[in-house]
Amino acid sequence: EPEVTQTPSHQVTQMGQEVILRCVPISNHLYFYWYRQILGQKVEFLVSFYNNEISEKSEIFDDQFSVERPDGSNFTLKIRSTKLEDSAMYFCASQPRQGRGNQPQHFGDGTRLSIL
Amino acid sequence: GQQLNQSPQSMFIQEGEDVSMNCTSSSIFNTWLWYKQDPGEGPVLLIALYKAGELTSNGRLTAQFGITRKDSFLNISASIPSDVGIYFCAGRADSSYKLIFGSGTRLLVRP
């Protein structure tokens, strides 16, 4: 069965450094998402992306965050200047389409981001 | 903002017992999803519900989309040790792309 794949599985970065998290969504999917999960807490929405632009974002997704789909397969999340509180699991998700006959979002296994 | 209340927070049951967990919301959702998360992995979809009143099964799992569109439950029958994990409900409202997640139910099964 097709999967969402994320790399790296674990990223350790010094505070203030830039980090890029990578995702390869399922190939025929049209909607892409980033979520994060701070240790022991629930999954929180960050941003959704459709037709090469952000369609919705949360309060967490401030100017330090950006997303990009540089080619037909990758979907990336960049954090420009990381803070300690950015330490979390970051999950990418993809979805075939919206609207009637909704399809669910499928999640990758996540990237654990540790900020030192 | 929108929040989901998921209960119970944790359950420790004997193998073979049935389990029930639920989520409630103060606002209406048009989609309810149930995911399971194992340590170090991403949420894996168990059941998706798209219509008020819908009752759907996936093996030993059964979930329902509440008539009011503000709640959903998940039942697991005849639990087995591999059911151990954290179960999350997630809802999606009209005119929004994002999923709102519950806080999770941690299930432990005693062999």
Tab-separated table of C-alpha atoms in Angstrom:
chain	number	residue	atom	x	y	z
A	1	GLU	CA	0.000	0.000	0.000
A	2	PRO	CA	1.326	3.494	-0.865
A	3	GLU	CA	2.808	5.398	2.057
A	4	VAL	CA	3.776	8.904	3.022
A	5	THR	CA	7.527	8.888	3.653
A	6	GLN	CA	9.407	11.398	5.751
A	7	THR	CA	13.110	12.110	6.142
A	8	PRO	CA	15.081	12.299	8.287
A	9	SER	CA	13.517	10.206	11.040
A	10	HIS	CA	15.428	12.224	13.644
A	11	GLN	CA	16.995	15.668	13.299
A	12	VAL	CA	19.122	17.303	15.980
A	13	THR	CA	19.798	20.990	15.469
A	14	GLN	CA	21.299	23.859	17.425
A	15	MET	CA	18.918	26.625	18.455
A	16	GLY	CA	18.870	29.401	15.874
A	17	GLN	CA	19.761	27.123	12.977
A	18	GLU	CA	17.561	26.504	9.977
A	19	VAL	CA	16.062	23.067	9.471
A	20	ILE	CA	14.255	21.500	6.527
A	21	LEU	CA	11.989	18.507	7.005
A	22	ARG	CA	11.150	16.481	3.932
A	23	CYS	CA	8.115	14.501	2.907
A	24	VAL	CA	7.146	12.467	-0.118
A	25	PRO	CA	3.342	12.315	-0.194
A	26	ILE	CA	1.382	9.519	-1.813
A	27	SER	CA	1.715	10.019	-5.542
A	28	ASN	CA	-1.852	10.776	-6.684
A	29	HIS	CA	-2.716	12.941	-3.698
A	30	LEU	CA	-3.566	16.613	-4.089
A	31	TYR	CA	-3.708	18.009	-0.542
A	32	PHE	CA	-0.709	18.137	1.763
A	33	TYR	CA	-0.388	18.906	5.434
A	34	TRP	CA	2.080	19.390	8.244
A	35	TYR	CA	1.182	18.644	11.851
A	36	ARG	CA	3.309	18.552	14.962
A	37	GLN	CA	3.099	16.646	18.222
A	38	ILE	CA	4.980	17.835	21.275
A	39	LEU	CA	6.020	14.894	23.455
A	40	GLY	CA	3.046	13.499	25.341
A	41	GLN	CA	0.555	15.893	23.768
A	42	LYS	CA	-1.975	15.710	20.981
A	43	VAL	CA	-1.357	16.242	17.301
A	44	GLU	CA	-1.696	19.895	16.236
A	45	PHE	CA	-2.349	21.259	12.759
A	46	LEU	CA	0.277	23.549	11.264
A	47	VAL	CA	-0.521	24.128	7.606
A	48	SER	CA	-2.352	22.784	4.579
A	49	PHE	CA	-1.190	23.149	0.979
A	50	TYR	CA	-3.087	22.748	-2.261
A	51	ASN	CA	-2.463	23.796	-5.844
A	52	ASN	CA	0.965	25.161	-4.944
A	53	GLU	CA	-0.189	27.489	-2.242
A	54	ILE	CA	-1.044	27.519	1.444
A	55	SER	CA	-4.780	26.986	1.911
A	56	GLU	CA	-4.923	27.222	5.694
A	57	LYS	CA	-2.483	27.722	8.558
A	58	SER	CA	-2.609	27.763	12.323
A	59	GLU	CA	-1.337	30.334	14.798
A	60	ILE	CA	1.708	28.127	15.344
A	61	PHE	CA	2.735	28.569	11.706
A	62	ASP	CA	4.351	31.985	12.044
A	63	ASP	CA	6.910	33.778	9.879
A	64	GLN	CA	9.620	31.342	10.929
A	65	PHE	CA	7.847	28.540	9.079
A	66	SER	CA	7.488	28.006	5.362
A	67	VAL	CA	6.422	25.168	3.082
A	68	GLU	CA	7.346	24.332	-0.448
A	69	ARG	CA	6.634	21.741	-3.082
A	70	PRO	CA	9.743	22.213	-5.202
A	71	ASP	CA	8.988	19.411	-7.645
A	72	GLY	CA	6.272	16.885	-8.348
A	73	SER	CA	7.098	14.646	-5.426
A	74	ASN	CA	8.619	16.426	-2.419
A	75	PHE	CA	6.850	18.592	0.150
A	76	THR	CA	9.091	20.395	2.629
A	77	LEU	CA	8.691	22.278	5.897
A	78	LYS	CA	11.381	24.842	6.723
A	79	ILE	CA	11.933	26.428	10.096
A	80	ARG	CA	14.186	29.432	9.626
A	81	SER	CA	15.576	30.017	13.089
A	82	THR	CA	14.709	27.177	15.413
A	83	LYS	CA	13.730	27.671	19.039
A	84	LEU	CA	13.786	25.192	21.907
A	85	GLU	CA	9.995	24.988	21.823
A	86	ASP	CA	10.106	23.756	18.225
A	87	SER	CA	11.236	20.373	19.557
A	88	ALA	CA	8.480	17.945	18.574
A	89	MET	CA	7.482	15.187	16.184
A	90	TYR	CA	6.524	16.673	12.820
A	91	PHE	CA	4.088	14.682	10.724
A	92	CYS	CA	3.378	15.103	7.055
A	93	ALA	CA	0.001	13.975	5.720
A	94	SER	CA	-1.546	13.775	2.279
A	95	GLN	CA	-5.059	13.357	0.955
A	96	PRO	CA	-6.474	12.551	-2.498
A	97	ARG	CA	-9.210	15.154	-2.607
A	98	GLN	CA	-11.772	17.091	-0.574
A	99	GLY	CA	-15.503	17.617	-0.978
A	100	ARG	CA	-18.244	15.019	-1.161
A	101	GLY	CA	-16.881	11.513	-0.899
A	102	ASN	CA	-14.146	12.831	1.323
A	103	GLN	CA	-10.995	10.820	1.629
A	104	PRO	CA	-9.001	10.652	4.864
A	105	GLN	CA	-5.575	12.108	5.466
A	106	HIS	CA	-2.749	9.572	5.564
A	107	PHE	CA	0.198	10.271	7.824
A	108	GLY	CA	3.902	9.550	7.592
A	109	ASP	CA	5.913	8.184	10.503
A	110	GLY	CA	7.201	11.633	11.373
A	111	THR	CA	10.495	13.414	11.943
A	112	ARG	CA	11.587	13.847	15.520
A	113	LEU	CA	13.115	17.328	15.762
A	114	SER	CA	15.327	17.990	18.767
A	115	ILE	CA	16.574	21.542	19.337
A	116	LEU	CA	19.588	21.913	21.597
B	1	GLY	CA	-10.697	27.530	18.938
B	2	GLN	CA	-12.302	24.184	18.258
B	3	GLN	CA	-11.445	21.479	20.735
B	4	LEU	CA	-12.250	17.819	21.080
B	5	ASN	CA	-12.712	16.207	24.464
B	6	GLN	CA	-11.626	12.590	24.347
B	7	SER	CA	-12.221	10.120	27.139
B	8	PRO	CA	-11.094	8.148	28.895
B	9	GLN	CA	-7.514	9.367	29.062
B	10	SER	CA	-6.244	5.827	29.645
B	11	MET	CA	-7.549	2.310	30.079
B	12	PHE	CA	-5.894	-0.802	31.466
B	13	ILE	CA	-7.958	-3.857	30.621
B	14	GLN	CA	-7.772	-7.617	30.543
B	15	GLU	CA	-7.256	-9.360	27.215
B	16	GLY	CA	-10.630	-10.367	25.791
B	17	GLU	CA	-12.531	-7.423	27.251
B	18	ASP	CA	-14.388	-4.900	25.142
B	19	VAL	CA	-13.282	-1.277	25.102
B	20	SER	CA	-15.171	1.930	24.429
B	21	MET	CA	-13.861	5.456	24.014
B	22	ASN	CA	-15.470	8.631	22.783
B	23	CYS	CA	-14.972	12.185	21.637
B	24	THR	CA	-17.215	15.187	21.970
B	25	SER	CA	-17.031	18.633	20.487
B	26	SER	CA	-18.784	21.915	21.101
B	27	SER	CA	-18.994	22.492	17.347
B	28	ILE	CA	-20.207	20.444	14.401
B	29	PHE	CA	-17.881	18.289	12.322
B	30	ASN	CA	-18.550	16.794	8.892
B	31	THR	CA	-15.876	14.135	9.234
B	32	TRP	CA	-14.780	11.978	12.142
B	33	LEU	CA	-11.679	9.834	11.939
B	34	TRP	CA	-10.136	7.401	14.372
B	35	TYR	CA	-6.383	6.817	14.326
B	36	LYS	CA	-4.041	4.569	16.299
B	37	GLN	CA	-0.513	5.632	17.126
B	38	ASP	CA	2.244	3.262	18.213
B	39	PRO	CA	5.417	4.624	19.875
B	40	GLY	CA	7.699	6.395	17.413
B	41	GLU	CA	5.264	6.109	14.542
B	42	GLY	CA	2.682	8.263	12.853
B	43	PRO	CA	-1.080	7.967	13.295
B	44	VAL	CA	-2.537	5.080	11.324
B	45	LEU	CA	-6.102	5.402	10.115
B	46	LEU	CA	-8.554	2.906	11.608
B	47	ILE	CA	-11.985	4.142	10.600
B	48	ALA	CA	-13.326	7.155	8.681
B	49	LEU	CA	-16.887	8.456	9.120
B	50	TYR	CA	-18.493	11.023	6.812
B	51	LYS	CA	-22.206	11.008	7.587
B	52	ALA	CA	-24.205	11.708	10.738
B	53	GLY	CA	-25.478	8.451	12.204
B	54	GLU	CA	-23.024	6.360	10.201
B	55	LEU	CA	-21.885	3.172	11.926
B	56	THR	CA	-18.796	1.549	10.429
B	57	SER	CA	-16.813	-1.555	11.348
B	58	ASN	CA	-13.269	-2.595	10.616
B	59	GLY	CA	-12.710	-6.084	12.002
B	60	ARG	CA	-13.104	-5.898	15.774
B	61	LEU	CA	-13.414	-2.106	15.649
B	62	THR	CA	-16.700	-0.246	15.350
B	63	ALA	CA	-17.136	3.513	15.239
B	64	GLN	CA	-20.153	5.776	14.973
B	65	PHE	CA	-20.653	9.354	13.822
B	66	GLY	CA	-23.094	10.923	16.280
B	67	ILE	CA	-26.449	12.204	15.064
B	68	THR	CA	-25.734	15.669	16.414
B	69	ARG	CA	-22.412	15.666	14.478
B	70	LYS	CA	-20.717	16.674	17.706
B	71	ASP	CA	-19.543	13.295	18.915
B	72	SER	CA	-18.176	9.923	17.920
B	73	PHE	CA	-17.297	6.709	19.684
B	74	LEU	CA	-14.946	3.824	18.978
B	75	ASN	CA	-15.496	0.318	20.314
B	76	ILE	CA	-12.946	-2.470	20.265
B	77	SER	CA	-14.319	-5.935	20.931
B	78	ALA	CA	-12.386	-8.868	22.398
B	79	SER	CA	-9.173	-6.903	22.907
B	80	ILE	CA	-5.802	-8.519	22.235
B	81	PRO	CA	-2.277	-7.453	23.306
B	82	SER	CA	-1.505	-5.834	19.945
B	83	ASP	CA	-4.358	-3.370	20.521
B	84	VAL	CA	-2.012	-1.566	22.905
B	85	GLY	CA	-1.331	2.001	21.775
B	86	ILE	CA	-2.792	5.477	21.789
B	87	TYR	CA	-6.095	6.030	20.005
B	88	PHE	CA	-6.926	9.479	18.678
B	89	CYS	CA	-10.159	10.843	17.368
B	90	ALA	CA	-9.951	13.618	14.808
B	91	GLY	CA	-12.645	15.818	13.333
B	92	ARG	CA	-12.902	18.099	10.362
B	93	ALA	CA	-15.353	20.990	10.149
B	94	ASP	CA	-17.017	22.359	7.033
B	95	SER	CA	-14.945	24.897	5.088
B	96	SER	CA	-11.744	23.813	6.791
B	97	TYR	CA	-8.962	21.561	5.640
B	98	LYS	CA	-7.411	20.818	8.992
B	99	LEU	CA	-8.030	17.935	11.356
B	100	ILE	CA	-8.636	18.719	15.021
B	101	PHE	CA	-7.292	15.925	17.209
B	102	GLY	CA	-8.448	14.709	20.576
B	103	SER	CA	-5.953	14.278	23.384
B	104	GLY	CA	-5.830	10.510	22.947
B	105	THR	CA	-6.792	7.395	24.880
B	106	ARG	CA	-3.871	5.238	25.983
B	107	LEU	CA	-4.888	1.569	25.930
B	108	LEU	CA	-2.984	-1.085	27.843
B	109	VAL	CA	-4.025	-4.735	27.573
B	110	ARG	CA	-3.071	-7.278	30.214
B	111	PRO	CA	-2.506	-10.749	28.701
